[in-house]
Amino acid sequence: MGIKVLHLVRPFMSVLPEIASPTRQVPFDQKIMWTAATLFVFLVMSQVPLYGILSSDSSDPLYWMRVILASNRGTLMELGIVPIVTSGMIMQLLSGANVIEVDYSLKEDRALFSGAQKLFAMLIALGQASVSVLTGLYGSPSDIGVGVCLLLVLQLVVASMITMLLDELLQKGYGLGSGINLFIATNICETIVWKALSPTTLTTDHGDEFEGALISLVYLMTVRKDKSRALKEAFYRAHLPNVMGLLSTGFIFALVIYLQGFRVEIPVKSNQARGQRGNYPIKLLYTSNMPILLQSTVTSNVFMISQMLYKRFDSNILVRLLGVWEPYEGSSQLFASGGLAYYLSAPHNIRDAVMDPIRTVIYIGMVLTACALLSKTWMEVSGSAPRDVARQLKDQQLVISGYRDASMYKELKRVIPVAASFGGACLGAVFVLADMVGAIGSGTGILLCVTIIFQYFELFIKEQMESRSSMSNMMMG
């Protein structure tokens, strides 16, 4: 059944765009160049506005998630990485659950699976683009006209395809890491820097204020005579980035870096070279940032669907059970005030969390449970389960010290699932804490940013070592 499902993709393989794999090893300096070029294209697309928009000041269904989905409203990167991540997540889960049977040892199966992911991503992009245009996200469809509506959908789909190819370019080995991780980290860092140093002035109840937290601090301390009041306003102002949020962001960064260092070292020895020993590290954050990314992707899709349905069918009981949406404190942005979406969204601040403790407890419980389960599930479907690790060690002629080959799996099964589940729950707890203390860029964004930067640091060191090794071999040869 599974192979037949993959075979359905064959007719589309000739028209699906693909980046050819490099025929030789790409030098390190060229990888840096391709990574920089990919990042430049992404930044340009994030600033180029969509042609044909009449209005973009309506409520944003992806308001909470844009920073972590590499999305920028009203631009070519409107959909960000949502189609790619959603497609990859669903296909990986279907493969892991053996709903779709994939033999990764076969080149044809790997090509068909990759093609199926691309095709599914393009269909998701087409669906999301159509829904966004038809629900009036860019203005009333009757005012925009049929031709411009089709042009808007085409722009969003083509931009998603370019984003997908940029990601594939890096993953095929031309650059460093993956495009998705690069785009997420860049978008989050850009947001944090902008909210700290933005010179833009906004009109509020207190008059004109600078958007940037640090710029506002300097301005208030310079202009205001009452320094104590100025300092309090800069640290705790409610509707714009404040210094306390910036300090909270730094604290969460440090906390995640600290958690990255927790690991269990399992001693291993070689069956071939006698006396050769080492350690196999199992990190506390075993599945890295995947639990948060998966949880955020699922949540963002629920929010988007719920908000769009509520705009059209606000009196339908099933729609209201999914989510009731209302403007928050006079802004045009809608926030969940009831239904499932209300309990899936974080309280706006600590005061809101204390005022509605039932919602807070349910929200924390759902996040911790979801992250733990998603982490364990991803461990099973991504080839990092105990049985997979035992097979990899065996293929490398390695065995855990003090254990036979047959009992290696039992020892790994005792450690790895606990690390995956507990690590996922720890990430969920940090995510909740970051949102509660008002960290800039959201808790999800900071977690993803730190873990991605950490991965790139390790990858950079590895690439440099390999480059030096190859240079040494060439000189000796």
CSV table of C-alpha atoms in Angstrom, one decimal:
chain,number,residue,atom,x,y,z
A,1,MET,CA,0.0,0.0,0.0
A,2,GLY,CA,2.7,2.5,1.0
A,3,ILE,CA,4.8,1.9,-2.1
A,4,LYS,CA,1.8,2.4,-4.3
A,5,VAL,CA,1.1,5.7,-2.6
A,6,LEU,CA,4.6,6.9,-3.4
A,7,HIS,CA,4.2,5.7,-7.0
A,8,LEU,CA,1.4,8.2,-7.4
A,9,VAL,CA,4.0,10.9,-7.3
A,10,ARG,CA,5.9,9.6,-10.4
A,11,PRO,CA,3.9,11.6,-13.0
A,12,PHE,CA,4.8,14.8,-11.2
A,13,MET,CA,8.5,14.2,-10.8
A,14,SER,CA,9.4,15.5,-14.3
A,15,VAL,CA,7.8,18.9,-13.5
A,16,LEU,CA,8.8,19.3,-9.9
A,17,PRO,CA,11.9,21.6,-9.5
A,18,GLU,CA,15.0,20.0,-8.1
A,19,ILE,CA,18.5,21.1,-7.1
A,20,ALA,CA,21.1,18.6,-8.4
A,21,SER,CA,23.5,17.1,-5.9
A,22,PRO,CA,27.1,18.3,-6.1
A,23,THR,CA,29.3,16.0,-8.1
A,24,ARG,CA,32.3,16.7,-5.8
A,25,GLN,CA,32.9,17.9,-2.3
A,26,VAL,CA,32.1,21.6,-2.0
A,27,PRO,CA,35.0,23.6,-0.4
A,28,PHE,CA,34.3,25.3,2.9
A,29,ASP,CA,34.7,28.9,1.5
A,30,GLN,CA,32.1,28.1,-1.3
A,31,LYS,CA,29.7,26.8,1.3
A,32,ILE,CA,30.0,30.1,3.2
A,33,MET,CA,29.4,31.9,-0.1
A,34,TRP,CA,26.3,29.9,-1.0
A,35,THR,CA,24.9,30.2,2.6
A,36,ALA,CA,25.4,34.0,2.4
A,37,ALA,CA,23.7,34.2,-1.0
A,38,THR,CA,20.8,32.1,0.2
A,39,LEU,CA,20.4,34.4,3.2
A,40,PHE,CA,20.5,37.5,1.0
A,41,VAL,CA,17.7,36.1,-1.3
A,42,PHE,CA,15.6,35.4,1.8
A,43,LEU,CA,16.1,38.9,3.2
A,44,VAL,CA,15.2,40.5,-0.1
A,45,MET,CA,12.0,38.4,-0.4
A,46,SER,CA,11.2,39.4,3.2
A,47,GLN,CA,11.1,43.1,2.2
A,48,VAL,CA,9.5,42.9,-1.3
A,49,PRO,CA,5.8,43.7,-0.9
A,50,LEU,CA,3.1,41.6,-2.6
A,51,TYR,CA,1.7,43.3,-5.7
A,52,GLY,CA,-2.0,44.1,-5.6
A,53,ILE,CA,-2.6,44.5,-1.8
A,54,LEU,CA,-5.4,47.0,-1.0
A,55,SER,CA,-5.1,46.7,2.8
A,56,SER,CA,-3.0,44.7,5.3
A,57,ASP,CA,-4.2,46.4,8.5
A,58,SER,CA,-6.8,43.7,9.4
A,59,SER,CA,-6.2,41.1,12.1
A,60,ASP,CA,-3.2,38.9,11.4
A,61,PRO,CA,-4.0,35.1,11.8
A,62,LEU,CA,-0.3,34.3,12.2
A,63,TYR,CA,0.4,37.2,14.6
A,64,TRP,CA,2.0,35.0,17.3
A,65,MET,CA,4.0,32.7,15.0
A,66,ARG,CA,5.5,35.0,12.3
A,67,VAL,CA,8.8,35.5,14.1
A,68,ILE,CA,9.5,31.7,14.2
A,69,LEU,CA,8.0,30.8,10.8
A,70,ALA,CA,10.4,33.2,9.0
A,71,SER,CA,7.3,35.1,7.8
A,72,ASN,CA,6.8,38.8,7.1
A,73,ARG,CA,3.3,40.1,6.6
A,74,GLY,CA,2.4,41.7,3.2
A,75,THR,CA,5.7,40.5,1.5
A,76,LEU,CA,6.7,37.6,-0.7
A,77,MET,CA,7.6,35.7,2.6
A,78,GLU,CA,4.0,36.0,3.8
A,79,LEU,CA,3.7,32.2,4.2
A,80,GLY,CA,7.3,31.8,5.4
A,81,ILE,CA,8.3,28.2,6.0
A,82,VAL,CA,4.8,27.0,7.0
A,83,PRO,CA,4.1,24.9,3.8
A,84,ILE,CA,7.6,23.3,4.0
A,85,VAL,CA,7.5,22.5,7.7
A,86,THR,CA,3.9,21.3,7.7
A,87,SER,CA,4.6,19.1,4.6
A,88,GLY,CA,7.8,17.6,6.1
A,89,MET,CA,6.2,17.0,9.5
A,90,ILE,CA,3.2,15.2,8.1
A,91,MET,CA,5.2,13.1,5.6
A,92,GLN,CA,7.7,12.2,8.3
A,93,LEU,CA,5.0,11.1,10.7
A,94,LEU,CA,3.2,9.1,8.0
A,95,SER,CA,6.5,7.4,7.1
A,96,GLY,CA,7.4,6.7,10.8
A,97,ALA,CA,3.9,5.2,11.3
A,98,ASN,CA,4.4,3.0,8.2
A,99,VAL,CA,1.3,4.5,6.5
A,100,ILE,CA,3.7,5.3,3.7
A,101,GLU,CA,6.4,2.7,3.3
A,102,VAL,CA,9.7,4.1,2.3
A,103,ASP,CA,12.9,2.1,1.8
A,104,TYR,CA,15.6,4.8,2.3
A,105,SER,CA,18.3,2.3,1.0
A,106,LEU,CA,16.6,2.6,-2.5
A,107,LYS,CA,17.5,5.8,-4.5
A,108,GLU,CA,14.1,5.7,-6.2
A,109,ASP,CA,12.2,5.7,-2.9
A,110,ARG,CA,14.3,8.5,-1.6
A,111,ALA,CA,13.6,10.6,-4.7
A,112,LEU,CA,9.9,9.8,-4.7
A,113,PHE,CA,9.6,10.7,-1.0
A,114,SER,CA,11.4,14.0,-1.5
A,115,GLY,CA,9.1,14.6,-4.5
A,116,ALA,CA,6.0,13.9,-2.4
A,117,GLN,CA,7.2,16.3,0.2
A,118,LYS,CA,7.6,19.0,-2.4
A,119,LEU,CA,4.3,18.4,-4.1
A,120,PHE,CA,2.5,18.4,-0.7
A,121,ALA,CA,4.2,21.6,0.3
A,122,MET,CA,3.1,23.3,-3.0
A,123,LEU,CA,-0.5,22.1,-2.4
A,124,ILE,CA,-0.4,23.5,1.2
A,125,ALA,CA,1.0,26.8,-0.1
A,126,LEU,CA,-1.8,27.0,-2.8
A,127,GLY,CA,-4.4,26.2,-0.2
A,128,GLN,CA,-3.1,28.8,2.4
A,129,ALA,CA,-2.6,31.4,-0.3
A,130,SER,CA,-6.2,30.9,-1.6
A,131,VAL,CA,-7.7,31.1,1.9
A,132,SER,CA,-5.7,34.2,2.8
A,133,VAL,CA,-6.8,36.0,-0.4
A,134,LEU,CA,-10.5,34.9,-0.3
A,135,THR,CA,-11.0,35.7,3.4
A,136,GLY,CA,-10.0,39.3,2.8
A,137,LEU,CA,-6.5,39.4,4.4
A,138,TYR,CA,-5.3,41.8,1.7
A,139,GLY,CA,-8.7,43.6,1.2
A,140,SER,CA,-12.1,42.5,0.0
A,141,PRO,CA,-11.8,40.1,-3.0
A,142,SER,CA,-14.7,42.0,-4.8
A,143,ASP,CA,-12.7,45.2,-4.6
A,144,ILE,CA,-9.4,43.6,-5.6
A,145,GLY,CA,-10.8,41.8,-8.6
A,146,VAL,CA,-10.4,38.2,-9.9
A,147,GLY,CA,-7.2,38.9,-11.9
A,148,VAL,CA,-5.3,40.5,-9.0
A,149,CYS,CA,-6.6,37.7,-6.6
A,150,LEU,CA,-5.1,35.1,-8.9
A,151,LEU,CA,-1.9,37.2,-9.1
A,152,LEU,CA,-1.6,37.3,-5.3
A,153,VAL,CA,-2.0,33.5,-5.0
A,154,LEU,CA,0.6,33.0,-7.8
A,155,GLN,CA,3.1,35.3,-6.0
A,156,LEU,CA,2.7,33.4,-2.7
A,157,VAL,CA,3.0,30.0,-4.3
A,158,VAL,CA,6.1,30.9,-6.4
A,159,ALA,CA,7.7,32.5,-3.3
A,160,SER,CA,7.1,29.3,-1.4
A,161,MET,CA,8.7,27.3,-4.2
A,162,ILE,CA,11.8,29.5,-4.2
A,163,THR,CA,12.0,29.1,-0.4
A,164,MET,CA,11.8,25.4,-0.8
A,165,LEU,CA,14.6,25.4,-3.4
A,166,LEU,CA,16.8,27.6,-1.2
A,167,ASP,CA,16.4,25.1,1.7
A,168,GLU,CA,17.2,22.2,-0.7
A,169,LEU,CA,20.3,24.0,-2.0
A,170,LEU,CA,21.8,24.1,1.5
A,171,GLN,CA,20.7,20.6,2.5
A,172,LYS,CA,22.2,19.1,-0.7
A,173,GLY,CA,25.6,20.2,0.6
A,174,TYR,CA,26.2,23.4,-1.3
A,175,GLY,CA,25.9,25.4,2.0
A,176,LEU,CA,25.9,25.0,5.7
A,177,GLY,CA,22.9,23.5,7.6
A,178,SER,CA,19.4,23.9,6.3
A,179,GLY,CA,17.6,26.8,4.9
A,180,ILE,CA,14.7,26.5,7.3
A,181,ASN,CA,17.0,26.8,10.4
A,182,LEU,CA,18.9,29.7,8.8
A,183,PHE,CA,15.7,31.6,8.0
A,184,ILE,CA,14.2,31.0,11.4
A,185,ALA,CA,17.4,32.2,13.3
A,186,THR,CA,17.8,35.2,11.0
A,187,ASN,CA,14.2,36.3,11.4
A,188,ILE,CA,14.3,36.0,15.2
A,189,CYS,CA,17.6,37.8,15.6
A,190,GLU,CA,16.4,40.6,13.3
A,191,THR,CA,13.2,40.9,15.4
A,192,ILE,CA,15.2,41.1,18.7
A,193,VAL,CA,17.7,43.7,17.4
A,194,TRP,CA,14.9,45.8,15.8
A,195,LYS,CA,12.8,45.8,19.0
A,196,ALA,CA,15.9,46.8,21.0
A,197,LEU,CA,17.3,49.5,18.7
A,198,SER,CA,14.4,50.6,16.5
A,199,PRO,CA,14.4,54.4,16.0
A,200,THR,CA,10.8,54.4,14.8
A,201,THR,CA,8.4,56.7,16.7
A,202,LEU,CA,4.9,55.6,17.5
A,203,THR,CA,2.0,57.6,18.9
A,204,THR,CA,0.6,56.2,22.2
A,205,ASP,CA,-1.5,57.4,25.1
A,206,HIS,CA,1.7,58.9,26.6
A,207,GLY,CA,2.5,60.7,23.3
A,208,ASP,CA,5.2,59.9,20.8
A,209,GLU,CA,7.5,57.1,21.9
A,210,PHE,CA,10.5,55.3,20.3
A,211,GLU,CA,9.8,51.7,19.5
A,212,GLY,CA,13.2,50.4,20.4
A,213,ALA,CA,13.6,49.5,24.1
A,214,LEU,CA,17.2,50.8,24.5
A,215,ILE,CA,16.6,53.9,22.4
A,216,SER,CA,13.5,54.7,24.5
A,217,LEU,CA,15.6,54.2,27.7
A,218,VAL,CA,18.2,56.7,26.6
A,219,TYR,CA,15.6,59.1,25.4
A,220,LEU,CA,13.5,59.0,28.5
A,221,MET,CA,16.5,59.3,30.8
A,222,THR,CA,17.8,62.3,28.8
A,223,VAL,CA,14.5,64.2,28.4
A,224,ARG,CA,12.5,63.5,31.6
A,225,LYS,CA,13.3,65.4,34.8
A,226,ASP,CA,11.9,62.7,37.0
A,227,LYS,CA,14.6,60.0,36.4
A,228,SER,CA,12.9,57.4,38.6
A,229,ARG,CA,9.6,57.7,36.7
A,230,ALA,CA,11.5,57.6,33.4
A,231,LEU,CA,13.4,54.5,34.4
A,232,LYS,CA,10.1,52.8,35.5
A,233,GLU,CA,8.4,53.6,32.2
A,234,ALA,CA,11.4,52.4,30.1
A,235,PHE,CA,11.5,49.1,32.1
A,236,TYR,CA,7.8,48.3,32.3
A,237,ARG,CA,5.9,50.1,29.5
A,238,ALA,CA,3.0,47.9,28.4
A,239,HIS,CA,2.3,48.2,24.7
A,240,LEU,CA,5.9,48.6,23.3
A,241,PRO,CA,9.2,46.7,23.8
A,242,ASN,CA,10.6,47.4,27.2
A,243,VAL,CA,14.0,46.9,28.9
A,244,MET,CA,12.7,44.2,31.2
A,245,GLY,CA,11.6,42.2,28.2
A,246,LEU,CA,15.1,42.6,26.8
A,247,LEU,CA,16.7,41.4,30.0
A,248,SER,CA,14.3,38.5,30.1
A,249,THR,CA,15.4,37.6,26.6
A,250,GLY,CA,19.0,37.5,27.7
A,251,PHE,CA,18.1,35.3,30.7
A,252,ILE,CA,16.2,32.8,28.5
A,253,PHE,CA,19.1,32.7,26.1
A,254,ALA,CA,21.5,31.9,28.9
A,255,LEU,CA,19.1,29.3,30.4
A,256,VAL,CA,18.8,27.4,27.0
A,257,ILE,CA,22.6,27.5,26.5
A,258,TYR,CA,23.0,26.1,30.0
A,259,LEU,CA,20.5,23.3,29.3
A,260,GLN,CA,22.4,22.5,26.1
A,261,GLY,CA,25.3,21.3,28.2
A,262,PHE,CA,23.4,18.6,30.0
A,263,ARG,CA,24.1,15.1,28.7
A,264,VAL,CA,24.6,11.5,29.6
A,265,GLU,CA,28.0,10.0,28.4
A,266,ILE,CA,27.6,6.3,27.6
A,267,PRO,CA,31.1,4.7,27.4
A,268,VAL,CA,31.7,2.7,24.2
A,269,LYS,CA,34.6,0.6,22.9
A,270,SER,CA,35.6,-0.7,19.5
A,271,ASN,CA,35.3,-4.4,18.7
A,272,GLN,CA,38.0,-4.0,16.0
A,273,ALA,CA,40.7,-1.9,17.6
A,274,ARG,CA,41.4,-3.2,21.1
A,275,GLY,CA,41.8,-0.5,23.7
A,276,GLN,CA,40.0,2.1,21.6
A,277,ARG,CA,37.4,3.7,23.8
A,278,GLY,CA,35.1,6.7,23.7
A,279,ASN,CA,31.8,8.2,24.8
A,280,TYR,CA,28.5,8.3,23.0
A,281,PRO,CA,26.7,11.5,24.2
A,282,ILE,CA,22.9,11.6,24.8
A,283,LYS,CA,21.9,15.2,25.3
A,284,LEU,CA,19.0,16.3,27.5
A,285,LEU,CA,17.6,18.2,24.5
A,286,TYR,CA,17.8,15.0,22.5
A,287,THR,CA,15.5,16.0,19.7
A,288,SER,CA,16.8,19.6,19.7
A,289,ASN,CA,14.2,22.2,18.8
A,290,MET,CA,11.8,19.8,17.0
A,291,PRO,CA,9.2,19.6,19.8
A,292,ILE,CA,8.8,23.4,19.9
A,293,LEU,CA,8.8,23.7,16.1
A,294,LEU,CA,6.2,21.0,15.7
A,295,GLN,CA,4.0,22.3,18.5
A,296,SER,CA,4.2,25.8,17.1
A,297,THR,CA,3.4,24.7,13.6
A,298,VAL,CA,0.3,22.8,14.8
A,299,THR,CA,-0.8,25.6,17.0
A,300,SER,CA,-0.4,28.2,14.3
A,301,ASN,CA,-2.5,26.2,11.8
A,302,VAL,CA,-5.2,25.8,14.5
A,303,PHE,CA,-5.2,29.6,15.2
A,304,MET,CA,-5.3,30.5,11.5
A,305,ILE,CA,-8.1,28.2,10.6
A,306,SER,CA,-10.1,29.1,13.7
A,307,GLN,CA,-9.7,32.9,13.2
A,308,MET,CA,-10.7,32.7,9.5
A,309,LEU,CA,-13.7,30.5,10.3
A,310,TYR,CA,-14.8,32.8,13.1
A,311,LYS,CA,-14.8,35.8,10.7
A,312,ARG,CA,-17.2,34.0,8.4
A,313,PHE,CA,-19.3,31.9,10.8
A,314,ASP,CA,-19.1,33.6,14.2
A,315,SER,CA,-22.5,32.3,15.4
A,316,ASN,CA,-21.8,28.6,14.5
A,317,ILE,CA,-21.4,26.6,17.8
A,318,LEU,CA,-18.7,24.3,16.4
A,319,VAL,CA,-16.7,27.3,15.2
A,320,ARG,CA,-17.1,29.0,18.6
A,321,LEU,CA,-15.9,25.8,20.3
A,322,LEU,CA,-12.8,25.9,18.2
A,323,GLY,CA,-12.2,29.6,19.1
A,324,VAL,CA,-13.8,32.9,19.9
A,325,TRP,CA,-11.8,35.9,18.7
A,326,GLU,CA,-11.9,39.5,20.0
A,327,PRO,CA,-9.7,42.6,19.7
A,328,TYR,CA,-7.3,43.0,22.7
A,329,GLU,CA,-7.4,46.4,24.4
A,330,GLY,CA,-8.4,48.5,21.4
A,331,SER,CA,-6.0,47.0,18.9
A,332,SER,CA,-7.1,45.7,15.5
A,333,GLN,CA,-5.4,42.4,16.2
A,334,LEU,CA,-7.7,39.6,17.3
A,335,PHE,CA,-6.9,37.4,20.3
A,336,ALA,CA,-8.6,34.2,21.4
A,337,SER,CA,-11.1,34.9,24.2
A,338,GLY,CA,-12.8,31.5,24.3
A,339,GLY,CA,-12.8,28.0,22.9
A,340,LEU,CA,-9.9,25.6,22.3
A,341,ALA,CA,-7.7,28.4,20.8
A,342,TYR,CA,-8.0,30.3,24.1
A,343,TYR,CA,-6.4,27.5,26.1
A,344,LEU,CA,-3.8,26.9,23.4
A,345,SER,CA,-2.6,30.5,23.5
A,346,ALA,CA,-0.3,31.9,26.2
A,347,PRO,CA,-1.6,34.6,28.7
A,348,HIS,CA,-0.5,38.1,27.6
A,349,ASN,CA,1.5,38.6,30.8
A,350,ILE,CA,1.9,37.4,34.4
A,351,ARG,CA,-1.1,39.5,35.5
A,352,ASP,CA,-3.4,37.8,33.0
A,353,ALA,CA,-2.0,34.4,34.1
A,354,VAL,CA,-2.9,35.1,37.8
A,355,MET,CA,-6.3,36.5,36.9
A,356,ASP,CA,-7.3,33.3,35.1
A,357,PRO,CA,-5.4,30.4,36.9
A,358,ILE,CA,-7.6,27.7,35.3
A,359,ARG,CA,-6.6,28.8,31.8
A,360,THR,CA,-3.0,29.1,32.9
A,361,VAL,CA,-2.8,25.6,34.4
A,362,ILE,CA,-4.5,24.0,31.4
A,363,TYR,CA,-2.2,25.9,29.0
A,364,ILE,CA,1.0,24.9,30.9
A,365,GLY,CA,-0.2,21.3,31.1
A,366,MET,CA,-1.0,21.1,27.4
A,367,VAL,CA,2.3,22.7,26.3
A,368,LEU,CA,4.4,20.4,28.6
A,369,THR,CA,2.5,17.3,27.5
A,370,ALA,CA,2.5,18.2,23.8
A,371,CYS,CA,6.3,18.9,23.8
A,372,ALA,CA,7.1,15.7,25.7
A,373,LEU,CA,4.9,13.5,23.4
A,374,LEU,CA,6.1,15.2,20.2
A,375,SER,CA,9.7,14.8,21.3
A,376,LYS,CA,9.2,11.1,21.9
A,377,THR,CA,7.3,10.7,18.6
A,378,TRP,CA,9.9,12.5,16.6
A,379,MET,CA,12.6,10.3,18.2
A,380,GLU,CA,10.7,7.3,16.9
A,381,VAL,CA,10.1,8.5,13.4
A,382,SER,CA,13.4,10.3,12.7
A,383,GLY,CA,15.8,7.4,13.0
A,384,SER,CA,17.1,8.3,16.5
A,385,ALA,CA,15.2,5.7,18.5
A,386,PRO,CA,17.1,3.2,20.8
A,387,ARG,CA,16.9,0.5,18.2
A,388,ASP,CA,18.2,2.8,15.5
A,389,VAL,CA,21.1,4.0,17.6
A,390,ALA,CA,22.0,0.4,18.6
A,391,ARG,CA,22.1,-0.5,14.9
A,392,GLN,CA,24.3,2.5,14.1
A,393,LEU,CA,26.8,1.5,16.9
A,394,LYS,CA,26.8,-2.1,15.7
A,395,ASP,CA,27.5,-1.0,12.1
A,396,GLN,CA,30.5,1.0,13.4
A,397,GLN,CA,31.7,-2.0,15.3
A,398,LEU,CA,31.1,-0.2,18.6
A,399,VAL,CA,29.6,-1.7,21.8
A,400,ILE,CA,28.7,-0.2,25.1
A,401,SER,CA,31.4,-1.0,27.7
A,402,GLY,CA,30.2,-3.8,30.0
A,403,TYR,CA,27.4,-4.9,27.7
A,404,ARG,CA,27.1,-7.4,25.0
A,405,ASP,CA,25.7,-6.6,21.6
A,406,ALA,CA,22.3,-8.2,22.5
A,407,SER,CA,21.8,-6.1,25.6
A,408,MET,CA,22.9,-2.8,24.0
A,409,TYR,CA,19.4,-2.0,22.9
A,410,LYS,CA,18.0,-2.5,26.5
A,411,GLU,CA,20.5,0.0,27.9
A,412,LEU,CA,19.8,2.6,25.2
A,413,LYS,CA,16.1,2.1,25.7
A,414,ARG,CA,16.5,2.9,29.4
A,415,VAL,CA,18.1,6.3,28.6
A,416,ILE,CA,17.1,7.7,25.3
A,417,PRO,CA,13.2,7.8,25.6
A,418,VAL,CA,13.6,9.4,29.1
A,419,ALA,CA,16.0,12.1,27.6
A,420,ALA,CA,13.6,12.7,24.7
A,421,SER,CA,10.5,13.1,26.8
A,422,PHE,CA,12.0,15.0,29.7
A,423,GLY,CA,14.1,17.2,27.4
A,424,GLY,CA,10.9,18.0,25.4
A,425,ALA,CA,9.1,18.9,28.6
A,426,CYS,CA,12.0,21.1,29.7
A,427,LEU,CA,11.9,23.0,26.4
A,428,GLY,CA,8.1,23.4,27.0
A,429,ALA,CA,8.7,24.8,30.5
A,430,VAL,CA,11.3,27.3,29.2
A,431,PHE,CA,8.9,28.3,26.4
A,432,VAL,CA,6.1,29.0,28.9
A,433,LEU,CA,8.5,30.9,31.2
A,434,ALA,CA,9.7,33.1,28.3
A,435,ASP,CA,6.1,34.0,27.3
A,436,MET,CA,5.1,34.7,30.9
A,437,VAL,CA,8.0,37.1,31.5
A,438,GLY,CA,7.5,38.9,28.2
A,439,ALA,CA,10.7,37.9,26.5
A,440,ILE,CA,11.2,39.7,23.1
A,441,GLY,CA,10.7,37.4,20.1
A,442,SER,CA,8.4,34.9,22.1
A,443,GLY,CA,9.6,31.9,24.0
A,444,THR,CA,9.4,29.7,21.0
A,445,GLY,CA,11.5,32.1,19.0
A,446,ILE,CA,14.3,32.3,21.5
A,447,LEU,CA,14.4,28.5,22.0
A,448,LEU,CA,14.6,27.9,18.3
A,449,CYS,CA,17.2,30.7,17.8
A,450,VAL,CA,19.6,29.4,20.5
A,451,THR,CA,19.4,25.8,19.5
A,452,ILE,CA,19.9,26.7,15.8
A,453,ILE,CA,22.9,29.0,16.6
A,454,PHE,CA,24.3,26.2,18.7
A,455,GLN,CA,23.9,23.7,15.8
A,456,TYR,CA,25.6,26.1,13.4
A,457,PHE,CA,28.5,26.6,15.8
A,458,GLU,CA,29.0,22.8,16.1
A,459,LEU,CA,28.6,22.5,12.3
A,460,PHE,CA,31.1,25.3,11.7
A,461,ILE,CA,33.7,23.7,13.9
A,462,LYS,CA,33.2,20.3,12.2
A,463,GLU,CA,33.5,21.8,8.7
A,464,GLN,CA,36.7,23.6,9.6
A,465,MET,CA,38.2,20.4,11.0
A,466,GLU,CA,37.3,18.5,7.9
A,467,SER,CA,38.7,21.3,5.7
A,468,ARG,CA,42.0,21.3,7.5
A,469,SER,CA,42.1,17.5,7.4
A,470,SER,CA,41.6,17.4,3.6
A,471,MET,CA,44.3,20.2,3.2
A,472,SER,CA,46.7,18.1,5.2
A,473,ASN,CA,46.1,15.0,3.2
A,474,MET,CA,46.6,16.9,0.0
A,475,MET,CA,49.9,18.3,1.2
A,476,MET,CA,51.1,14.9,2.4
A,477,GLY,CA,50.0,13.3,-0.9
